[in-house]
Amino acid sequence: MSPETTDFLYPFIEGDETDSTTLLTDLALSARGKWAQSTALRTETLERTDQQLRTVAGEMARRLTAGGRIYAFGNGGSATDAEGVAQLYTRPPTGLPLAARSLADDQAVLTALANDIGFDVVFSRQLIAHGRPVDIAMGFSTSGNSDNLMMAFAEAARQGMLTVGLAGYDGGRMATDANLEHCIVVRSDSVHRVQESQASVVHVLWAYVQESLTARS
Amino acid sequence: MTVASPLHDADASLEGLSHDLARASLAMARRFHAGGSMWCASPAWPFHAHHVAVEFVHPVIVGKRALAAVTVPPGADVVATLRASARVGDMVVALAPADDAEVAEAMRRAPAWGLETLWIGHGTRPPAGAADHVVWLDTDDALEASEQFVRVYHLLWELTHVCFEHPGLLKPSDAECNGETAAAGSGSTVCITCSDEGRLAEVVSVEGDEAVVRTAEGTERIDVMLIDPPAVNDLVLVHAGSAITNLSTQ
């Protein structure tokens, strides 16, 4: 069979597609569809977790008022969520600046711990060094299964810190971990959509903490 | 931000944003395909720049290829970092407000370094032509925008990878050539970007009537007799081997 007779079935089989109009239209359509999915997941998540977020925010506000500090942590994109939490609490667009740090920020500490002991302890060892009972441990994971988060929650619980976890899927191991007091789950199996709604959860939780502090003063 | 209120996806603005994002994704895919690196800069929100870089380098979907993306280190001068380390064919993705002077300056100089630029932000838009691609959110609310930025760069990653499934479109075609044609509607296919009308260049060194400059094509030696002696790092317009205007002293 000559190529000519089947080309119409596989127009781009030789990589000779030259007009990008169709692709660009498809990409834009796909982007709008995923945007709508993200919006729907955000709404569902914030409605379902609203009471939980208010409860957690109240406990966080109590500890922050008593001199507590937030230690946020996660791996990869979740490490950037932790970095975002540190920025939001310490340098908020409005409201009171509050004490917070990301445990993924210091490359020297991270690489020293990872190299000398192992990656499982990169957060827990920092909590051993810095943590106090009045502090707050906030861990981010989309799978809910990261070993170094489980170790960090165990250390935080041992010290009497408030433990808060944000997870995706069904919450993974974090959902049933006895060391994790508050597990906030974004119910999706898309890592991207989970992270997008986790960003919203972070913002609403922060707003409730600020409300709670205002109510106290 | 109104707590727990749904983000309003104003249909018209989402439509425009989706098309801007589509074009930016194809452009980034073409640059990656040709071996370029993506520089991510966000002086205002460094965590977003880190997120973009990790997204491309270490994809969440197993099996997707690792792409060369890197964060301009938080606190580092964006212009100095890119001038020293970016190569012709690379790209810059900045997440920054329109009034970020450092980012604006980097975007302005990027064509002389051979970089393609994408500027993501919210609120007041940067002036037309400030970057090759602008993906802008209407909202003035910083937190609402921050949430939507995550969607924007996740989609940028997703759409870029879709483009890799269309190898025929990864070679920039002569007709498109990043868009602009000299006389739209006139039937002319002469491209402003490719013709020698007046290419942007950054001065590397000056020796008498000649200067070594960086342009989108790389380093070249030009004549500077027609202008006052330029200084190192000045931006000049080059036409037919001569600097005809010094944009930095105008």
Coordinates of C-alpha atoms in Angstrom, one line a residue:
Chain A
M1 CA 0.0 0.0 0.0
S2 CA 1.5 3.3 -1.0
P3 CA 1.8 6.1 1.6
E4 CA -0.5 8.3 -0.3
T5 CA -3.5 6.1 0.3
T6 CA -3.3 6.1 4.0
D7 CA -1.9 9.6 4.7
F8 CA -5.4 11.0 5.2
L9 CA -5.8 8.6 8.2
Y10 CA -2.6 9.7 9.9
P11 CA -2.1 13.2 8.7
F12 CA 0.9 13.9 10.9
I13 CA 2.5 10.5 11.0
E14 CA 5.8 11.8 9.4
G15 CA 6.0 14.7 11.7
D16 CA 5.2 17.1 8.9
E17 CA 2.3 18.8 10.6
T18 CA 2.9 22.5 9.9
D19 CA -0.3 24.4 10.8
S20 CA -0.5 25.0 14.6
T21 CA -4.0 26.4 14.6
T22 CA -5.7 23.2 15.5
L23 CA -3.2 22.4 18.2
L24 CA -3.5 25.9 19.8
T25 CA -7.3 25.7 19.8
D26 CA -7.1 22.2 21.4
L27 CA -4.6 23.4 24.0
A28 CA -6.8 26.4 25.0
L29 CA -9.9 24.2 25.2
S30 CA -8.0 21.8 27.4
A31 CA -6.7 24.6 29.6
R32 CA -10.2 25.9 30.2
G33 CA -11.5 22.5 31.0
K34 CA -8.8 21.9 33.7
W35 CA -9.3 25.4 35.0
A36 CA -13.0 24.5 35.6
Q37 CA -12.0 21.2 37.3
S38 CA -9.7 23.1 39.6
T39 CA -12.4 25.6 40.5
A40 CA -14.9 22.8 41.2
L41 CA -12.4 20.9 43.4
R42 CA -11.5 24.1 45.3
T43 CA -15.2 24.7 46.1
E44 CA -15.8 21.1 47.2
T45 CA -12.6 21.1 49.3
L46 CA -13.3 24.4 51.1
E47 CA -16.9 23.6 51.8
R48 CA -16.1 20.1 53.2
T49 CA -13.1 21.2 55.3
D50 CA -14.5 24.5 56.5
Q51 CA -15.2 23.5 60.1
Q52 CA -11.9 21.6 60.3
L53 CA -10.0 24.7 59.1
R54 CA -11.7 26.9 61.7
T55 CA -10.8 24.4 64.5
V56 CA -7.2 24.1 63.3
A57 CA -6.9 27.9 62.9
G58 CA -8.1 28.5 66.5
E59 CA -5.5 26.1 67.9
M60 CA -2.8 27.7 65.7
A61 CA -3.8 31.2 66.9
R62 CA -3.6 30.1 70.5
R63 CA -0.1 28.7 70.1
L64 CA 1.1 31.6 67.9
T65 CA -0.1 34.0 70.6
A66 CA 1.8 32.0 73.2
G67 CA 5.0 32.5 71.3
G68 CA 4.8 29.4 69.1
R69 CA 6.3 29.2 65.6
I70 CA 5.1 27.4 62.5
Y71 CA 7.6 24.8 60.9
A72 CA 6.4 24.0 57.4
F73 CA 7.8 21.2 55.3
G74 CA 7.3 19.1 52.2
N75 CA 9.2 17.6 49.2
G76 CA 9.4 19.0 45.7
G77 CA 6.4 21.1 44.8
S78 CA 5.2 20.6 48.4
A79 CA 8.5 22.2 49.6
T80 CA 7.5 25.3 47.6
D81 CA 4.1 25.2 49.4
A82 CA 6.1 25.2 52.7
E83 CA 8.2 28.1 51.4
G84 CA 4.9 29.9 50.5
V85 CA 3.5 29.4 54.0
A86 CA 6.6 30.9 55.5
Q87 CA 6.3 34.0 53.3
L88 CA 2.5 34.3 53.8
Y89 CA 2.7 34.2 57.6
T90 CA 5.8 36.3 58.1
R91 CA 5.2 38.9 55.4
P92 CA 1.4 38.9 54.9
P93 CA -0.4 41.2 52.4
T94 CA -2.6 42.3 55.3
G95 CA -2.8 41.5 59.0
L96 CA -0.3 40.5 61.6
P97 CA 3.1 39.1 60.7
L98 CA 3.5 35.7 62.5
A99 CA 6.5 33.4 63.1
A100 CA 6.9 30.7 60.5
R101 CA 9.8 28.9 58.7
S102 CA 10.2 26.4 55.9
L103 CA 12.4 23.4 56.9
A104 CA 13.3 23.0 53.2
D105 CA 14.9 26.4 52.9
D106 CA 18.4 25.8 54.2
Q107 CA 20.4 23.9 51.6
A108 CA 23.4 23.4 54.0
V109 CA 21.2 21.8 56.7
L110 CA 19.2 19.7 54.2
T111 CA 22.2 18.3 52.3
A112 CA 24.2 17.7 55.5
L113 CA 21.3 15.6 57.0
A114 CA 20.6 13.8 53.8
N115 CA 24.2 13.0 53.1
D116 CA 25.2 12.0 56.6
I117 CA 22.1 10.2 57.8
G118 CA 19.5 9.9 55.0
F119 CA 16.6 11.8 53.5
D120 CA 14.0 10.4 55.9
V121 CA 15.3 12.5 58.7
V122 CA 15.8 15.9 57.0
F123 CA 12.7 17.4 58.7
S124 CA 12.6 15.4 62.0
R125 CA 16.2 16.2 62.9
Q126 CA 15.5 19.9 62.4
L127 CA 12.4 19.6 64.7
I128 CA 14.6 17.9 67.3
A129 CA 16.9 20.9 67.2
H130 CA 14.3 23.7 67.0
G131 CA 11.0 22.4 68.2
R132 CA 9.2 23.4 71.4
P133 CA 5.8 22.1 72.7
V134 CA 4.2 25.4 71.8
D135 CA 5.2 25.2 68.1
I136 CA 3.2 24.0 65.1
A137 CA 4.4 21.3 62.6
M138 CA 2.7 21.7 59.1
G139 CA 3.5 19.1 56.5
F140 CA 2.6 19.0 52.9
S141 CA 2.3 15.9 50.7
T142 CA 0.1 15.1 47.8
S143 CA 0.4 11.3 48.3
G144 CA 0.2 11.5 52.1
N145 CA 2.9 8.9 52.2
S146 CA 6.3 10.7 52.4
D147 CA 8.6 8.9 54.9
N148 CA 10.3 12.1 56.0
L149 CA 6.9 13.7 56.8
M150 CA 5.8 10.7 58.9
M151 CA 9.1 10.9 60.8
A152 CA 8.6 14.7 61.3
F153 CA 5.1 14.2 62.6
A154 CA 6.3 11.5 65.0
E155 CA 8.9 13.9 66.4
A156 CA 6.5 16.8 66.6
A157 CA 3.9 14.7 68.5
R158 CA 6.6 13.4 70.9
Q159 CA 7.3 17.0 71.8
G160 CA 3.7 18.0 72.1
M161 CA 3.6 20.3 69.1
L162 CA 0.4 20.9 67.2
T163 CA 0.5 18.7 64.0
V164 CA -1.2 19.7 60.8
G165 CA -1.0 17.8 57.5
L166 CA -2.2 18.6 54.0
A167 CA -2.6 15.6 51.8
G168 CA -4.2 14.5 48.5
Y169 CA -5.8 11.3 47.1
D170 CA -7.5 9.6 50.2
G171 CA -4.9 11.1 52.6
G172 CA -2.6 8.1 52.3
R173 CA -0.8 7.1 55.5
M174 CA -1.2 10.6 56.9
A175 CA -5.0 10.1 57.1
T176 CA -4.6 7.3 59.7
D177 CA -1.3 8.3 61.3
A178 CA -1.7 8.5 65.1
N179 CA 1.0 11.2 65.3
L180 CA -0.9 13.5 63.0
E181 CA -3.7 15.4 64.8
H182 CA -5.2 17.3 61.9
C183 CA -5.1 15.8 58.4
I184 CA -6.7 18.1 55.7
V185 CA -7.4 16.1 52.6
V186 CA -7.9 17.4 49.1
R187 CA -9.8 14.5 47.4
S188 CA -8.3 14.2 44.0
D189 CA -5.9 11.8 42.3
S190 CA -4.3 14.5 40.2
V191 CA -1.2 15.9 41.8
H192 CA -1.6 19.2 40.0
R193 CA -5.2 19.7 41.1
V194 CA -4.4 18.6 44.6
Q195 CA -1.6 21.3 44.9
E196 CA -3.9 23.9 43.4
S197 CA -6.6 23.3 46.1
Q198 CA -4.0 23.0 48.8
A199 CA -2.9 26.5 47.9
S200 CA -6.5 27.6 48.6
V201 CA -6.6 25.7 51.9
V202 CA -3.4 27.5 53.0
H203 CA -5.0 30.8 52.2
V204 CA -8.3 30.2 54.0
L205 CA -6.5 28.6 57.0
W206 CA -4.2 31.7 57.2
A207 CA -7.3 34.0 56.9
Y208 CA -9.0 32.1 59.8
V209 CA -5.8 32.4 61.9
Q210 CA -5.8 36.1 61.4
E211 CA -9.5 36.3 62.2
S212 CA -8.9 34.3 65.3
L213 CA -6.1 36.6 66.4
T214 CA -8.2 39.7 65.9
A215 CA -11.0 38.1 67.9
R216 CA -8.6 37.5 70.8
S217 CA -7.1 41.0 70.9
Chain B
M1 CA -10.0 37.7 49.6
T2 CA -13.4 36.5 50.5
V3 CA -12.9 33.4 52.5
A4 CA -14.3 30.3 50.9
S5 CA -15.8 32.1 48.0
P6 CA -15.4 30.4 44.7
L7 CA -13.0 32.0 42.2
H8 CA -15.0 33.6 39.5
D9 CA -13.9 32.4 36.2
A10 CA -15.0 35.3 34.1
D11 CA -15.6 33.6 30.8
A12 CA -14.2 36.2 28.6
S13 CA -10.9 36.7 30.5
L14 CA -10.5 32.9 30.9
E15 CA -10.9 32.5 27.1
G16 CA -8.2 35.0 26.4
L17 CA -5.9 33.6 29.1
S18 CA -6.3 30.1 27.7
H19 CA -5.2 31.2 24.2
D20 CA -2.2 33.2 25.6
L21 CA -1.2 30.1 27.6
A22 CA -1.6 27.9 24.5
R23 CA 0.7 30.1 22.4
A24 CA 3.2 30.4 25.3
S25 CA 3.3 26.6 25.8
L26 CA 4.0 25.9 22.1
A27 CA 6.8 28.5 22.1
M28 CA 8.4 27.0 25.2
A29 CA 8.1 23.5 23.8
R30 CA 9.9 24.7 20.7
R31 CA 12.7 26.2 22.7
F32 CA 13.0 23.1 24.9
H33 CA 13.0 20.9 21.8
A34 CA 15.9 22.9 20.4
G35 CA 17.9 22.5 23.6
G36 CA 17.0 25.7 25.5
S37 CA 16.8 26.1 29.2
M38 CA 14.0 27.8 31.1
W39 CA 15.0 30.4 33.7
C40 CA 12.3 31.0 36.3
A41 CA 12.4 34.3 38.2
S42 CA 10.0 35.6 40.8
P43 CA 11.6 38.2 43.1
A44 CA 8.2 38.9 44.8
W45 CA 7.2 35.2 45.2
P46 CA 10.3 33.0 45.1
F47 CA 8.3 29.9 46.0
H48 CA 6.4 30.2 42.7
A49 CA 9.7 30.3 40.7
H50 CA 10.9 27.2 42.6
H51 CA 7.6 25.4 41.8
V52 CA 7.8 26.1 38.1
A53 CA 11.4 24.8 38.0
V54 CA 10.7 21.6 39.9
E55 CA 7.6 21.0 37.8
F56 CA 9.6 20.9 34.6
V57 CA 12.7 19.2 35.9
H58 CA 11.0 16.5 37.9
P59 CA 7.5 15.9 36.5
V60 CA 4.8 14.5 38.7
I61 CA 3.7 12.2 35.9
V62 CA 6.0 9.3 35.7
G63 CA 7.5 8.9 32.2
K64 CA 7.3 12.5 31.1
R65 CA 10.8 13.7 30.1
A66 CA 12.8 15.9 32.4
L67 CA 13.2 19.4 31.0
A68 CA 15.9 21.9 31.7
A69 CA 14.4 24.5 34.1
V70 CA 16.1 26.4 36.8
T71 CA 15.3 29.1 39.3
V72 CA 17.1 32.4 39.3
P73 CA 18.2 32.3 43.0
P74 CA 15.9 34.4 45.3
G75 CA 17.7 37.6 46.1
A76 CA 20.0 37.4 43.1
D77 CA 20.0 40.2 40.6
V78 CA 17.8 38.9 37.7
V79 CA 19.5 40.9 35.0
A80 CA 23.1 40.0 36.2
T81 CA 22.2 36.4 36.6
L82 CA 20.7 36.0 33.1
R83 CA 23.4 38.1 31.4
A84 CA 26.0 35.8 32.9
S85 CA 24.4 32.4 32.6
A86 CA 21.6 32.4 30.0
R87 CA 22.5 31.2 26.5
V88 CA 21.0 32.0 23.1
G89 CA 17.9 29.8 22.7
D90 CA 17.0 29.8 26.4
M91 CA 13.7 31.2 27.8
V92 CA 12.7 33.2 30.8
V93 CA 9.5 32.8 32.8
A94 CA 8.9 35.6 35.3
L95 CA 6.1 35.7 37.8
A96 CA 6.0 39.3 38.8
P97 CA 3.8 42.4 39.1
A98 CA 4.0 44.8 36.2
D99 CA 5.8 47.3 38.3
D100 CA 8.7 45.0 39.1
A101 CA 11.5 47.1 37.6
E102 CA 14.2 44.4 37.8
V103 CA 12.0 41.9 35.9
A104 CA 11.0 44.6 33.3
E105 CA 14.6 45.3 32.7
A106 CA 15.5 41.7 32.2
M107 CA 12.6 41.2 29.8
R108 CA 13.7 44.3 27.9
R109 CA 17.2 43.0 27.5
A110 CA 16.3 39.3 26.9
P111 CA 16.0 39.6 23.0
A112 CA 19.6 40.8 22.9
W113 CA 20.6 37.7 24.8
G114 CA 18.6 35.4 22.5
L115 CA 15.9 34.6 25.1
E116 CA 12.2 34.2 24.6
T117 CA 10.2 35.7 27.5
L118 CA 6.9 34.8 29.3
W119 CA 5.6 37.2 31.9
I120 CA 2.9 35.9 34.3
G121 CA 1.3 38.3 36.7
H122 CA -2.0 39.9 37.9
G123 CA -3.7 43.3 38.2
T124 CA -2.3 46.1 36.0
R125 CA -0.8 44.7 32.9
P126 CA 2.7 45.5 31.7
P127 CA 2.9 47.7 28.6
A128 CA 2.4 46.1 25.2
G129 CA 5.6 44.4 24.0
A130 CA 7.1 44.1 27.5
A131 CA 7.5 40.4 26.9
D132 CA 7.1 37.9 24.0
H133 CA 4.2 36.2 25.9
V134 CA 2.1 37.7 28.6
V135 CA -0.3 35.6 30.7
W136 CA -2.2 37.9 32.9
L137 CA -4.9 37.5 35.6
D138 CA -7.4 40.2 36.0
T139 CA -7.7 40.0 39.8
D140 CA -6.2 42.6 42.1
D141 CA -6.3 40.2 45.0
A142 CA -2.8 39.0 45.8
L143 CA -3.9 35.7 47.3
E144 CA -6.5 34.9 44.7
A145 CA -3.8 35.5 42.1
S146 CA -1.3 33.4 43.9
E147 CA -3.7 30.4 43.8
Q148 CA -4.3 31.0 40.1
F149 CA -0.6 31.2 39.4
V150 CA -0.3 27.6 40.4
R151 CA -3.0 26.6 37.9
V152 CA -1.3 28.7 35.2
Y153 CA 2.1 27.1 35.5
H154 CA 0.7 23.6 36.0
L155 CA -1.2 24.1 32.7
L156 CA 1.9 25.6 31.1
W157 CA 3.7 22.3 31.9
E158 CA 0.8 20.1 30.8
L159 CA 0.3 22.0 27.5
T160 CA 4.1 22.0 26.8
H161 CA 4.1 18.3 27.0
V162 CA 1.1 18.0 24.7
C163 CA 3.1 20.0 22.1
F164 CA 5.9 17.3 22.2
E165 CA 3.4 14.9 20.7
H166 CA 3.3 17.1 17.6
P167 CA 7.0 17.0 16.4
G168 CA 6.1 18.7 13.1
L169 CA 5.1 21.8 15.0
L170 CA 8.2 22.1 17.1
K171 CA 10.2 23.6 14.2
P172 CA 9.3 27.2 14.0
S173 CA 7.9 27.8 10.5
D174 CA 9.1 30.7 8.4
A175 CA 5.5 32.0 8.1
E176 CA 4.9 32.2 11.8
C177 CA 8.4 33.3 13.0
N178 CA 7.0 34.3 16.4
G179 CA 4.1 36.1 14.8
E180 CA 4.8 39.5 13.5
T181 CA 5.0 40.3 9.8
A182 CA 6.1 43.6 8.5
A183 CA 2.9 44.6 6.9
A184 CA 0.0 42.6 8.1
G185 CA -2.6 42.1 5.3
S186 CA -0.3 43.4 2.6
G187 CA 0.7 39.9 1.6
S188 CA 4.3 40.5 2.6
T189 CA 6.0 37.7 4.4
V190 CA 8.9 39.8 5.6
C191 CA 9.3 39.3 9.3
I192 CA 10.4 42.2 11.4
T193 CA 12.1 39.8 13.8
C194 CA 14.2 38.2 11.2
S195 CA 15.0 41.1 8.9
D196 CA 17.8 43.4 9.6
E197 CA 15.6 46.5 10.2
G198 CA 17.1 47.2 13.6
R199 CA 18.1 44.3 15.9
L200 CA 18.5 44.8 19.6
A201 CA 22.0 44.3 20.9
E202 CA 23.8 44.7 24.2
V203 CA 27.3 46.1 24.3
V204 CA 29.9 43.7 25.6
S205 CA 33.0 45.8 24.9
V206 CA 34.0 48.9 23.0
E207 CA 37.2 49.3 21.0
G208 CA 37.4 52.6 19.2
D209 CA 34.8 52.7 16.4
E210 CA 33.9 49.1 16.9
A211 CA 32.1 47.2 19.6
V212 CA 31.4 43.6 20.4
V213 CA 27.7 43.1 21.1
R214 CA 25.3 40.3 22.0
T215 CA 22.3 39.7 19.8
A216 CA 19.7 37.0 19.4
E217 CA 22.1 35.4 16.9
G218 CA 25.0 35.4 19.3
T219 CA 28.1 37.6 19.7
E220 CA 29.2 39.8 16.8
R221 CA 31.4 42.8 16.1
I222 CA 29.7 46.0 14.9
D223 CA 30.6 49.5 13.9
V224 CA 29.6 52.3 16.4
M225 CA 30.8 55.3 14.4
L226 CA 27.3 56.6 13.9
I227 CA 26.5 57.0 17.6
D228 CA 28.4 58.4 20.6
P229 CA 30.7 55.9 22.1
P230 CA 28.5 53.4 24.0
A231 CA 29.2 52.0 27.4
V232 CA 29.3 48.3 28.3
N233 CA 25.8 46.9 28.8
D234 CA 24.2 49.7 26.8
L235 CA 21.3 48.5 24.5
V236 CA 21.8 49.6 20.9
L237 CA 19.9 49.0 17.7
V238 CA 22.0 47.4 15.0
H239 CA 21.3 47.9 11.3
A240 CA 23.5 46.4 8.6
G241 CA 26.4 46.0 10.9
S242 CA 26.2 49.4 12.5
A243 CA 24.7 50.7 15.7
I244 CA 22.2 53.3 14.7
T245 CA 20.7 54.2 18.1
N246 CA 21.7 53.9 21.7
L247 CA 18.6 53.0 23.6
S248 CA 20.2 53.4 26.9
T249 CA 21.1 57.0 26.5
Q250 CA 18.0 58.2 24.8

